[in-house]
CSV table of C-alpha atoms in Angstrom, one decimal:
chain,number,residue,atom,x,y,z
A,1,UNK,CA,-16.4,-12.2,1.3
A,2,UNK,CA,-16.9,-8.8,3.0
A,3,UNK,CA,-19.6,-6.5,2.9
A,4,UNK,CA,-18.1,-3.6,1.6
A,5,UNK,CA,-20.7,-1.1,3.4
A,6,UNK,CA,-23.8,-2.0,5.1
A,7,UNK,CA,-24.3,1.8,5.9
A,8,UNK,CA,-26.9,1.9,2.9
A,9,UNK,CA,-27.2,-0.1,0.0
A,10,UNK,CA,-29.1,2.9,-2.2
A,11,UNK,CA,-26.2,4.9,-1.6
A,12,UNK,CA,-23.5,2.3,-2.3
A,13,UNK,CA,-25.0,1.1,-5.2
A,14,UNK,CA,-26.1,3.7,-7.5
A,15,UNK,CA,-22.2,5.0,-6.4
A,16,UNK,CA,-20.8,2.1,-8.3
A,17,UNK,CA,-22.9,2.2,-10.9
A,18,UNK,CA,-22.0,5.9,-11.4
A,19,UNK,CA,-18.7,4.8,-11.5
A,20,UNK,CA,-19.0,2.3,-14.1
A,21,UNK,CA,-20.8,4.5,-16.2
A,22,UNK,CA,-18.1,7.5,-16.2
A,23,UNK,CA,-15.7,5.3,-17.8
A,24,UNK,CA,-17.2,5.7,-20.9
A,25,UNK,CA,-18.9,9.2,-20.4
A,26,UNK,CA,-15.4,10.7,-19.5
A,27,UNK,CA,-13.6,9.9,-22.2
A,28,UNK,CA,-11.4,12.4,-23.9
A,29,UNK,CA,-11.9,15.0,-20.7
A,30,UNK,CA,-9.0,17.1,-20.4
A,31,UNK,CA,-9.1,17.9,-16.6
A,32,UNK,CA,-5.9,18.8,-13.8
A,33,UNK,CA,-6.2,17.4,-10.3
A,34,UNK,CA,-8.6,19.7,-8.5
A,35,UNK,CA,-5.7,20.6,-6.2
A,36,UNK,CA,-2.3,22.4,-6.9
A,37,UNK,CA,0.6,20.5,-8.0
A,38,UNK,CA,4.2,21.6,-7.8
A,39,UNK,CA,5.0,19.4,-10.7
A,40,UNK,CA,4.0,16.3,-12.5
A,41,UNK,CA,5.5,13.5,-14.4
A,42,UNK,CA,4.4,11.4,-17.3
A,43,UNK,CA,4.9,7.7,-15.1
A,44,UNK,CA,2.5,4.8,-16.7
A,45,UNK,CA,0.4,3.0,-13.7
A,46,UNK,CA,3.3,4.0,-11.1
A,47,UNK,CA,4.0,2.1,-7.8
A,48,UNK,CA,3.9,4.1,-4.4
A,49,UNK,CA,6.5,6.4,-4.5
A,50,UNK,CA,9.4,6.4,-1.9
A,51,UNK,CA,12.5,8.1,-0.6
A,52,UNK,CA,15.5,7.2,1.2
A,53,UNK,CA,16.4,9.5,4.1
A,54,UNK,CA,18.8,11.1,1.9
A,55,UNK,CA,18.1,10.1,-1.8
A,56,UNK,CA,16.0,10.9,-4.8
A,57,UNK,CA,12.8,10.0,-5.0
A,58,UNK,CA,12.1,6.3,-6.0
A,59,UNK,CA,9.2,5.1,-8.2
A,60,UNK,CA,8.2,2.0,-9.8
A,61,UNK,CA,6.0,1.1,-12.4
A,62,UNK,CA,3.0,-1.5,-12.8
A,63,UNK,CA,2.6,-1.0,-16.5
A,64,UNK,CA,2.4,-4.3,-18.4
A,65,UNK,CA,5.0,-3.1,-21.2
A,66,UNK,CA,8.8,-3.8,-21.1
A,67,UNK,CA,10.1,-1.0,-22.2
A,68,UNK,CA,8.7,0.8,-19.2
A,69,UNK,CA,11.4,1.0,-16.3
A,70,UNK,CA,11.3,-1.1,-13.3
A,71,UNK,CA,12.1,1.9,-11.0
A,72,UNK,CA,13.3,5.4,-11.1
A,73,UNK,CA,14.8,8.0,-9.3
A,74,UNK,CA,12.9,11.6,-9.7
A,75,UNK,CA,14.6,14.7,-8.3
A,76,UNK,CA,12.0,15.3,-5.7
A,77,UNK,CA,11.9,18.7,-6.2
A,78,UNK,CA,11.2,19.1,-10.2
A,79,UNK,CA,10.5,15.6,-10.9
A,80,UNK,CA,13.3,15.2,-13.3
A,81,UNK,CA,14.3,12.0,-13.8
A,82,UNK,CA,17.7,11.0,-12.8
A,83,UNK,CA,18.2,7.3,-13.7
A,84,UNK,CA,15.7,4.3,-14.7
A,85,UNK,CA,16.4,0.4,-15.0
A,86,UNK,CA,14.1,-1.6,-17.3
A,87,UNK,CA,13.4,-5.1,-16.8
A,88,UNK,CA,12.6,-7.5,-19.3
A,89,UNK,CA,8.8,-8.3,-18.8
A,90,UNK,CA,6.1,-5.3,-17.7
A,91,UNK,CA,4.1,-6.5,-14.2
A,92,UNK,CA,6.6,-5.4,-11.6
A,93,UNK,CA,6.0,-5.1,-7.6
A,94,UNK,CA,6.0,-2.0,-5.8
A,95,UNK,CA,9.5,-1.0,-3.7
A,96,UNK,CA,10.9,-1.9,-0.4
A,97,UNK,CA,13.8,0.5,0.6
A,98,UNK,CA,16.9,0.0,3.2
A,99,UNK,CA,19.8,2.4,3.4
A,100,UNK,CA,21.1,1.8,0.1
A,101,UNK,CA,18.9,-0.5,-2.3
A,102,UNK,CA,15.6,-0.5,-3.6
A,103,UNK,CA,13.8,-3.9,-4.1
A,104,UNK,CA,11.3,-5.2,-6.2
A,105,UNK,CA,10.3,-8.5,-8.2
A,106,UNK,CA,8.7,-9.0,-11.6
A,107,UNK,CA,6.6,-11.2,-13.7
A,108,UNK,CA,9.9,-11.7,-15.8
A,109,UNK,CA,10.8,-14.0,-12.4
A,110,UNK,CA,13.4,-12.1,-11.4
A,111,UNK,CA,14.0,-10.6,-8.1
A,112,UNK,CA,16.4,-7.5,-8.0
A,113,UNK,CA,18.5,-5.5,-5.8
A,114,UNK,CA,19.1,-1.6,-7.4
A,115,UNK,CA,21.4,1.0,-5.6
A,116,UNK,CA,19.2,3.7,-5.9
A,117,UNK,CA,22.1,6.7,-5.7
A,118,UNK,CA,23.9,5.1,-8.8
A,119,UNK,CA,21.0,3.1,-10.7
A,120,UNK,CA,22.9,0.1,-11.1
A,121,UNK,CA,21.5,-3.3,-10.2
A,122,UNK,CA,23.4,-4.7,-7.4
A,123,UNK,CA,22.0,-8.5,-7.8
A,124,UNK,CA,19.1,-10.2,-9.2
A,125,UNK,CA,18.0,-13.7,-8.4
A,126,UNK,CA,15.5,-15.9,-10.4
A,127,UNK,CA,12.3,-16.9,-9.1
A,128,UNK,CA,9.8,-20.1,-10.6
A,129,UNK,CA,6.1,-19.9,-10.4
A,130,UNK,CA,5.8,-16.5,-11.4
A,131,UNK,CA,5.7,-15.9,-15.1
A,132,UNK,CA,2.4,-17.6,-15.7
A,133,UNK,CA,0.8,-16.5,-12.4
A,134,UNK,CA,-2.0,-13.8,-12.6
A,135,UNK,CA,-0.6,-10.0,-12.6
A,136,UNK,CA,-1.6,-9.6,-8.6
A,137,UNK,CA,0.9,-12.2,-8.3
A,138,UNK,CA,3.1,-8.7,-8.2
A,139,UNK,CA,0.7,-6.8,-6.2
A,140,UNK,CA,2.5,-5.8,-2.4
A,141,UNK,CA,6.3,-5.0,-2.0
A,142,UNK,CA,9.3,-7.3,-0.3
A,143,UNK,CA,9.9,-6.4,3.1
A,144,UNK,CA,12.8,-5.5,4.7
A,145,UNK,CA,13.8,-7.3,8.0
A,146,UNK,CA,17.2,-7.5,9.5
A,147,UNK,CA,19.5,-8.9,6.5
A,148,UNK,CA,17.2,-10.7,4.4
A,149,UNK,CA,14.5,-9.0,2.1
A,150,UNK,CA,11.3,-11.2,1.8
A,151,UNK,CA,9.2,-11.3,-1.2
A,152,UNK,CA,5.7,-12.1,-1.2
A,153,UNK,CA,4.9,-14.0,-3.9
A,154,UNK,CA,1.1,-14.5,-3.9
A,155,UNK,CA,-1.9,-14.5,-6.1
A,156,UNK,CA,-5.3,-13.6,-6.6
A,157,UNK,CA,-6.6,-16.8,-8.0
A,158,UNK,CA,-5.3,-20.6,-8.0
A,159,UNK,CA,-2.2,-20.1,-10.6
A,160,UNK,CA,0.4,-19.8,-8.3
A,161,UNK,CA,2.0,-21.3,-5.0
A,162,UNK,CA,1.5,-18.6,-2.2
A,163,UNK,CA,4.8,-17.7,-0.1
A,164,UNK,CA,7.2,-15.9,1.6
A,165,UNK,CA,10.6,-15.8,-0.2
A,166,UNK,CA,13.6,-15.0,2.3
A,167,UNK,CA,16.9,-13.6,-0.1
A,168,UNK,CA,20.5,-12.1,1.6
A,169,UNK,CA,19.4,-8.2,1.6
A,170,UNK,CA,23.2,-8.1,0.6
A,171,UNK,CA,23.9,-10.7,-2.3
A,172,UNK,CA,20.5,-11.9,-3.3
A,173,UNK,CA,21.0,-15.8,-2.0
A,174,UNK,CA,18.1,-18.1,-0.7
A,175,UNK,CA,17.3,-18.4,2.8
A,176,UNK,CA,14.3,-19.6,3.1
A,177,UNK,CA,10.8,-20.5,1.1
A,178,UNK,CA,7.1,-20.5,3.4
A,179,UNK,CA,4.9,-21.5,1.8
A,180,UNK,CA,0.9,-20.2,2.6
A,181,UNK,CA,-1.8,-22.4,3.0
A,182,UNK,CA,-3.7,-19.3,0.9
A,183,UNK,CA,-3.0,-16.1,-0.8
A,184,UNK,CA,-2.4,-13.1,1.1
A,185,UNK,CA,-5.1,-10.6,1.8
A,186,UNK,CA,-2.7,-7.9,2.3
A,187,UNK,CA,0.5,-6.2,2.4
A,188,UNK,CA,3.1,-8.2,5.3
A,189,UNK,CA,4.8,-6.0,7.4
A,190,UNK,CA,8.4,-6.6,9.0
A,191,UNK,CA,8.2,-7.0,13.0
A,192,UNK,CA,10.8,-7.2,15.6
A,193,UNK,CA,11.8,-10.4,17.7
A,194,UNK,CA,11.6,-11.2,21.2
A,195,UNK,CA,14.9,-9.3,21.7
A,196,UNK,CA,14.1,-6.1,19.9
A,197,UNK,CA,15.7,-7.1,16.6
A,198,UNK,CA,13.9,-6.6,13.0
A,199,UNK,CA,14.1,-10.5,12.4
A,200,UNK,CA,10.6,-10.9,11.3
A,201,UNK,CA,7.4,-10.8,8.8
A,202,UNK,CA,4.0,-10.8,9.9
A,203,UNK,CA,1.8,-12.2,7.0
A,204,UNK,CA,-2.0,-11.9,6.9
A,205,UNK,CA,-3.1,-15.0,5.1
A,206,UNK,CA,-7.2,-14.9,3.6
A,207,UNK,CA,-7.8,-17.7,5.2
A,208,UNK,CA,-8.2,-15.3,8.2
A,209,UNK,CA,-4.8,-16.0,9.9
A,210,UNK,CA,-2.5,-13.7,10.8
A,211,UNK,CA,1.4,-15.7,11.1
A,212,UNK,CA,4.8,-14.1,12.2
A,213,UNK,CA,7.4,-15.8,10.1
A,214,UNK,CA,11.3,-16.0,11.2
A,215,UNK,CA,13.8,-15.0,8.4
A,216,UNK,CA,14.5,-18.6,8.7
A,217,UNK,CA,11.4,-19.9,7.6
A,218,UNK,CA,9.7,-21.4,11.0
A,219,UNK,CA,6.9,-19.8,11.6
A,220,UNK,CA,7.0,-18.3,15.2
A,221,UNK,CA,2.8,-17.8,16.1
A,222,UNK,CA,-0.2,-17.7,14.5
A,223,UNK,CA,-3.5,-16.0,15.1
A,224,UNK,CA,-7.0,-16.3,14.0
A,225,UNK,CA,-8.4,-12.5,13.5
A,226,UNK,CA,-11.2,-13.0,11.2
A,227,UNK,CA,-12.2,-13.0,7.1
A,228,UNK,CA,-10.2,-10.9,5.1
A,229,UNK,CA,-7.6,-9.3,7.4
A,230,UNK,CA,-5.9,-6.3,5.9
A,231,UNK,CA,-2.5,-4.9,5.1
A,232,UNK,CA,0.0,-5.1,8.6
A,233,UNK,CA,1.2,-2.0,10.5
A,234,UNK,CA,3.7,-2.6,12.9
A,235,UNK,CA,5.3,0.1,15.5
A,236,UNK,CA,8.0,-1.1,18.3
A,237,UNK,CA,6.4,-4.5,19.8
A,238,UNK,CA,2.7,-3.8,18.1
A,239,UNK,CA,1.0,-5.3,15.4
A,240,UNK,CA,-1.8,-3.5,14.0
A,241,UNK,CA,-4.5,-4.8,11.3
A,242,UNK,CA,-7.7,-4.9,10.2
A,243,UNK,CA,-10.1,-7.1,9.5
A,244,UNK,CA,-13.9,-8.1,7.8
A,245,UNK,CA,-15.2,-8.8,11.7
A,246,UNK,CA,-15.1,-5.0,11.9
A,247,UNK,CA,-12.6,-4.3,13.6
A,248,UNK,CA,-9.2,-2.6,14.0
A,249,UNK,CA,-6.8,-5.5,16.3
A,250,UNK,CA,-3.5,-4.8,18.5
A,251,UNK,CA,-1.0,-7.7,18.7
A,252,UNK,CA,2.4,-8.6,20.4
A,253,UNK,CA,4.6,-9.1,17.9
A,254,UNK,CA,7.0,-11.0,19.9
A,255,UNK,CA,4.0,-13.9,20.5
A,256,UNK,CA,0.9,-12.5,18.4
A,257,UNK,CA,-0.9,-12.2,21.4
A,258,UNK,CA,-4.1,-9.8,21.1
A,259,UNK,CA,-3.9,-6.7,23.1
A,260,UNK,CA,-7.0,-5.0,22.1
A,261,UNK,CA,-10.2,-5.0,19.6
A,262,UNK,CA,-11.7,-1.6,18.8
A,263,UNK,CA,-15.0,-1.6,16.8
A,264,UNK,CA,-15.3,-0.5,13.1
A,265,UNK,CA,-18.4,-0.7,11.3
A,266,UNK,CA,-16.7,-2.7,8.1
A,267,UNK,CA,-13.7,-4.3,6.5
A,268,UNK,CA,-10.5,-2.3,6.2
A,269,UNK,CA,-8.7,-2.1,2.9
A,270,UNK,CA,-5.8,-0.1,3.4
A,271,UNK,CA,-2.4,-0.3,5.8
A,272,UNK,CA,-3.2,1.5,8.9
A,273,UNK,CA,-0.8,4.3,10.2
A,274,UNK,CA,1.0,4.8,13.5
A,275,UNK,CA,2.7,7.9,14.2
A,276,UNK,CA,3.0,9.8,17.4
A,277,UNK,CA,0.6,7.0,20.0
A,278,UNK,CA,-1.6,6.9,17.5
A,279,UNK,CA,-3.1,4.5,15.4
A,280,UNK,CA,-4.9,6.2,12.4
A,281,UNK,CA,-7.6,3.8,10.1
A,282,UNK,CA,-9.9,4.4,7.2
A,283,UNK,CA,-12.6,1.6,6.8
A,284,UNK,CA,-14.8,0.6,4.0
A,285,UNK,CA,-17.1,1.9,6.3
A,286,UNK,CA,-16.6,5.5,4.8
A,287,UNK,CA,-15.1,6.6,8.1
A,288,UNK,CA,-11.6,8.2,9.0
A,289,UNK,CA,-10.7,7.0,12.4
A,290,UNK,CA,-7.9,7.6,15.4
A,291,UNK,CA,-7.1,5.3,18.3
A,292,UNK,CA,-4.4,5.6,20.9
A,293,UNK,CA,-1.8,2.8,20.0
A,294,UNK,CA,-1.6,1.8,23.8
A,295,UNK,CA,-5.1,1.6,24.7
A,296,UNK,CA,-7.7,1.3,22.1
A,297,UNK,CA,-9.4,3.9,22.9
A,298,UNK,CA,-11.2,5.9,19.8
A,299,UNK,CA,-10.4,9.8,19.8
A,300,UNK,CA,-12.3,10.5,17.0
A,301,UNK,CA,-13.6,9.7,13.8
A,302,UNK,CA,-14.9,11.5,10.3
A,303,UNK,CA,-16.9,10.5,7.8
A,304,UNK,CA,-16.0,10.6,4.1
A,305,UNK,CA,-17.6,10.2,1.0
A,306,UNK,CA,-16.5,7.0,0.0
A,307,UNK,CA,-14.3,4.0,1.1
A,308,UNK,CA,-10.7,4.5,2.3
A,309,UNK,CA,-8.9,2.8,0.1
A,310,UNK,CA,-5.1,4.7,0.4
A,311,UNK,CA,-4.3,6.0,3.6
A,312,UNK,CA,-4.1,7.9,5.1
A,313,UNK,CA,-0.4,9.2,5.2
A,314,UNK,CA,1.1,11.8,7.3
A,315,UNK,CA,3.4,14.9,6.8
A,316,UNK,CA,4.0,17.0,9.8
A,317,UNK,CA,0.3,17.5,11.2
A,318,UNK,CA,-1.3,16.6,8.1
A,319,UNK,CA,-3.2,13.2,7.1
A,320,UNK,CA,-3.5,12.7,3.4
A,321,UNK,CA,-6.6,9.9,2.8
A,322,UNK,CA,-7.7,9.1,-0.5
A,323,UNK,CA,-11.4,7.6,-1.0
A,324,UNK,CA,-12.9,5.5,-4.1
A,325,UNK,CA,-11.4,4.8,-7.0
A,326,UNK,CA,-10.5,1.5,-8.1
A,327,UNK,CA,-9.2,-1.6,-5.6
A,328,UNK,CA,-8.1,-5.2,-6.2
A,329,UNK,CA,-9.7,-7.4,-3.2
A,330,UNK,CA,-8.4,-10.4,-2.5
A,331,UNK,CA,-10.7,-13.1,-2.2
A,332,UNK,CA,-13.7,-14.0,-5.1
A,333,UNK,CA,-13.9,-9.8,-5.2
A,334,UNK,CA,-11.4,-8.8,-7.5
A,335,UNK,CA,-11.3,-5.4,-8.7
A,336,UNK,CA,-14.0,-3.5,-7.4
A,337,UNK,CA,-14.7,0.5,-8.6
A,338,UNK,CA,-15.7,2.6,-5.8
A,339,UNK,CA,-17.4,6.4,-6.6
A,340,UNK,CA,-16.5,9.5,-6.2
A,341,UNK,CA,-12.7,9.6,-5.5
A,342,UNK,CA,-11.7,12.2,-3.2
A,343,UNK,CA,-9.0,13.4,-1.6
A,344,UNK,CA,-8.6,14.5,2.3
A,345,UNK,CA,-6.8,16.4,4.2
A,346,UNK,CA,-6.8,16.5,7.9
A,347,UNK,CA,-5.2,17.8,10.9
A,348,UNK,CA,-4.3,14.9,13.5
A,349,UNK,CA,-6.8,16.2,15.8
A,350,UNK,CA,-9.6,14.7,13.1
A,351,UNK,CA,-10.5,18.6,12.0
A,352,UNK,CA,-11.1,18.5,8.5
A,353,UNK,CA,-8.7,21.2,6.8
A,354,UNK,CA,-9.7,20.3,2.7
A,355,UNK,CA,-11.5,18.4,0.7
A,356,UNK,CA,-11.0,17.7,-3.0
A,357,UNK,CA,-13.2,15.8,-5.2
A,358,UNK,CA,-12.8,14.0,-8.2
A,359,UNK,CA,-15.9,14.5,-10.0
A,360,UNK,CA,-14.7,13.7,-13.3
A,361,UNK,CA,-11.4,11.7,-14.8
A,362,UNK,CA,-8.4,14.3,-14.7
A,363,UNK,CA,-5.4,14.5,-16.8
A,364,UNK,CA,-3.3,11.5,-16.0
A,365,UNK,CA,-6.3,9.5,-15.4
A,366,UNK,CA,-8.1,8.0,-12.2
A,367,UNK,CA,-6.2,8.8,-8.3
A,368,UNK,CA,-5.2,5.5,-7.2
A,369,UNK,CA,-3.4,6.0,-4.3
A,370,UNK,CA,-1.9,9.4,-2.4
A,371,UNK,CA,1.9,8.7,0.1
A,372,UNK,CA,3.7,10.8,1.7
A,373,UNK,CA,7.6,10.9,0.9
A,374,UNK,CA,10.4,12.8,2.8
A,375,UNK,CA,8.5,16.5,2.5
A,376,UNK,CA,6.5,16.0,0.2
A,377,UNK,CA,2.8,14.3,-0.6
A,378,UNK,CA,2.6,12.5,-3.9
A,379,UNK,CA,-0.4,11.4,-6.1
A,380,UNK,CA,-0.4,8.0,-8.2
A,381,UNK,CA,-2.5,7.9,-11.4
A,382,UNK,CA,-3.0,5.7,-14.1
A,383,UNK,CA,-0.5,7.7,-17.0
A,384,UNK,CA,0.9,10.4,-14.0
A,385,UNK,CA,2.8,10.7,-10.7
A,386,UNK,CA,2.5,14.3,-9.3
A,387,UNK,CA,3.7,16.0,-6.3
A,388,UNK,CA,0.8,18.0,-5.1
A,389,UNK,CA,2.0,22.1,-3.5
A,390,UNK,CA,2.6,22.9,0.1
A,391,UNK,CA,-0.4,24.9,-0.2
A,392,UNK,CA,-2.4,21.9,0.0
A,393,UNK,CA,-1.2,20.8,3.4
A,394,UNK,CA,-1.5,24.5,4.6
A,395,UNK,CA,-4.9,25.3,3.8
A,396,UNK,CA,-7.2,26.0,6.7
């Protein structure tokens, strides 16, 4: 089990029990994002929002109820919807993307293909195992990686057999099942072969492995990084993660062989980010950091208010983090309520352009996660999606 922050346990504690406390304190508050939005739409508990090179803009939905759609398309610019498909059962993943479908699986055990320009589902398979599982059965999106779309179908307690589902991107058949030897601690990540090809998942198992998986099932390496490793980045032939030994790790992808260790001072919960040689990381350790991808080398870090637990994400020279609010940890953790939330912005040289916190429950209830989509940086509640302005990003 990770130490969430050994920074200082009279700040970290009287943090969550200020959290605690403002659920019932809060109630009936009436309160907009503390930061400009260009528009917002009523989405129950959505999914991170997505978009296709050329597309609308793709959202899910994590809501228990039926009736609420499986995914919809939102005209990016007004947040009109477009289209929505419903499923039969509520507890639905978040999306994968190609160049024409958008993916996701449900507690309903059904795993479906959707051609996001036209709405209409292309294929759906049936899955087993599912149905009675716990709802973070649901909890990371397929993966994408050459022409299969894996699904990670994984739990937060014993109710459900870990593993890696391989279905035809194209027609929805079965390739191939791997099973884990214990749930995933984060979010796999699709990573190329020997030969350059996407023909791969990198999975990071609690049991503190890290294992590249074929799309045919054989697993091709695995590693041991640690307790607890994090969600998997992957850029070109590098496999980023991070993990409860406090530290950020860079891997071959081709044979999982560590390149580098850079010191942290805590767990990671989120994906990390590479853009531009850089690999950007927000610990549990309340700190915003920047590495050269090659190297390992820190350029700089900043220190938040508060757990990264979303981020960050990038639009042009802008990194979007979000801090606090409410995370399911894999492991005996569960779901853990971090205080305050806040919302960063920063330029990619690590100076600190805004800062916005959430010092109460807005409108649309509690931030739980910020992404960048096309142009655009949107903001996940628990009742709202919301795209925030420009003049958020420009603000100096």
């Amino acid at each position: 089990m990770p130490s969430y922050s050994r920074r200082d346990a009279l700040k970290a504690i009287p943090a969550l029990a200020a959290g605690l406390a403002g659920c019932a304190t809060l109630t009936g508050r009436d309160d907009s994002l503390p930061m400009p939005t260009a528009w917002t739409a009523d989405v129950q508990t959505p999914t991170r929002a997505l978009r296709p090179s050329s597309g609308p803009l793709l959202v899910g939905t994590g809501s228990p109820f039926r009736d609420d759609p499986m995914v919809s398309a939102l005209d990016p610019e007004t947040g009109e919807e477009r289209w929505a498909v419903t499923g039969r059962k509520g507890h639905r993943s978040p999306l994968a993307l190609d160049d024409r479908h958008a993916y996701l699986f449900s507690k309903a055990e059904r795993a479906t293909a959707v051609d996001y320009e036209t709405g209409e589902k292309s294929w759906t398979t049936g899955l087993t195992g599912v149905d009675r599982a716990d709802p973070g059965v649901v909890q990371y999106p397929p993966v994408v990686a050459g022409d299969t779309v894996v699904f990670p179908i994984s739990g937060t307690e014993n109710d459900v057999v870990d593993r890696l589902l391989g279905l035809s991107r194209e027609e929805g058949e079965r390739r191939f099942r791997a099973e884990l030897p214990a749930s995933l601690a984060g979010a796999p990540a699709a990573a190329p072969a020997g030969d350059g090809s996407d023909a791969g998942v990198v999975a990071p198992v609690l049991d503190g492995t890290l294992r590249r998986f074929a799309t045919d099932g054989s697993e091709s390496w695995r590693v041991d990084v640690g307790p607890s490793p994090s969600s998997v980045a992957v850029a070109g032939d590098t496999v980023f993660v991070g993990s409860a030994t406090e530290e950020l790790l860079a891997l071959d992808a081709a044979t999982g062989e560590v390149r580098w260790r850079a010191p942290l001072r805590n767990t990671v919960f989120a994906r990390p980010l590479v853009s531009d040689g850089r690999v950007y990381v927000g610990g549990a350790d309340y700190f915003l950091y920047a590495f050269d991808a090659e190297t390992g080398t820190r350029l700089w870090r900043d220190e938040l208010a508060g757990p990264v637990t979303c981020g960050p994400t990038r639009v042009g020279d802008r990194l979007v983090t979000v801090v606090g609010s409410d995370i399911l940890v894999r492991g005996h953790s569960g779901t853990v309520p971090f205080d305050p939330t806040a919302l960063y912005v920063h330029a990619t040289d690590g100076t600190l352009v805004d800062e916005y916190r959430l010092e109460r429950t807005p409108d649309g209830g509690r931030v739980n996660w910020a992404v960048a989509a096309g142009d655009g940086v949107y903001v996940g509640q628990e009742w709202q999606l919301a795209r925030l302005d420009a003049e958020v990003l420009d603000a100096e």
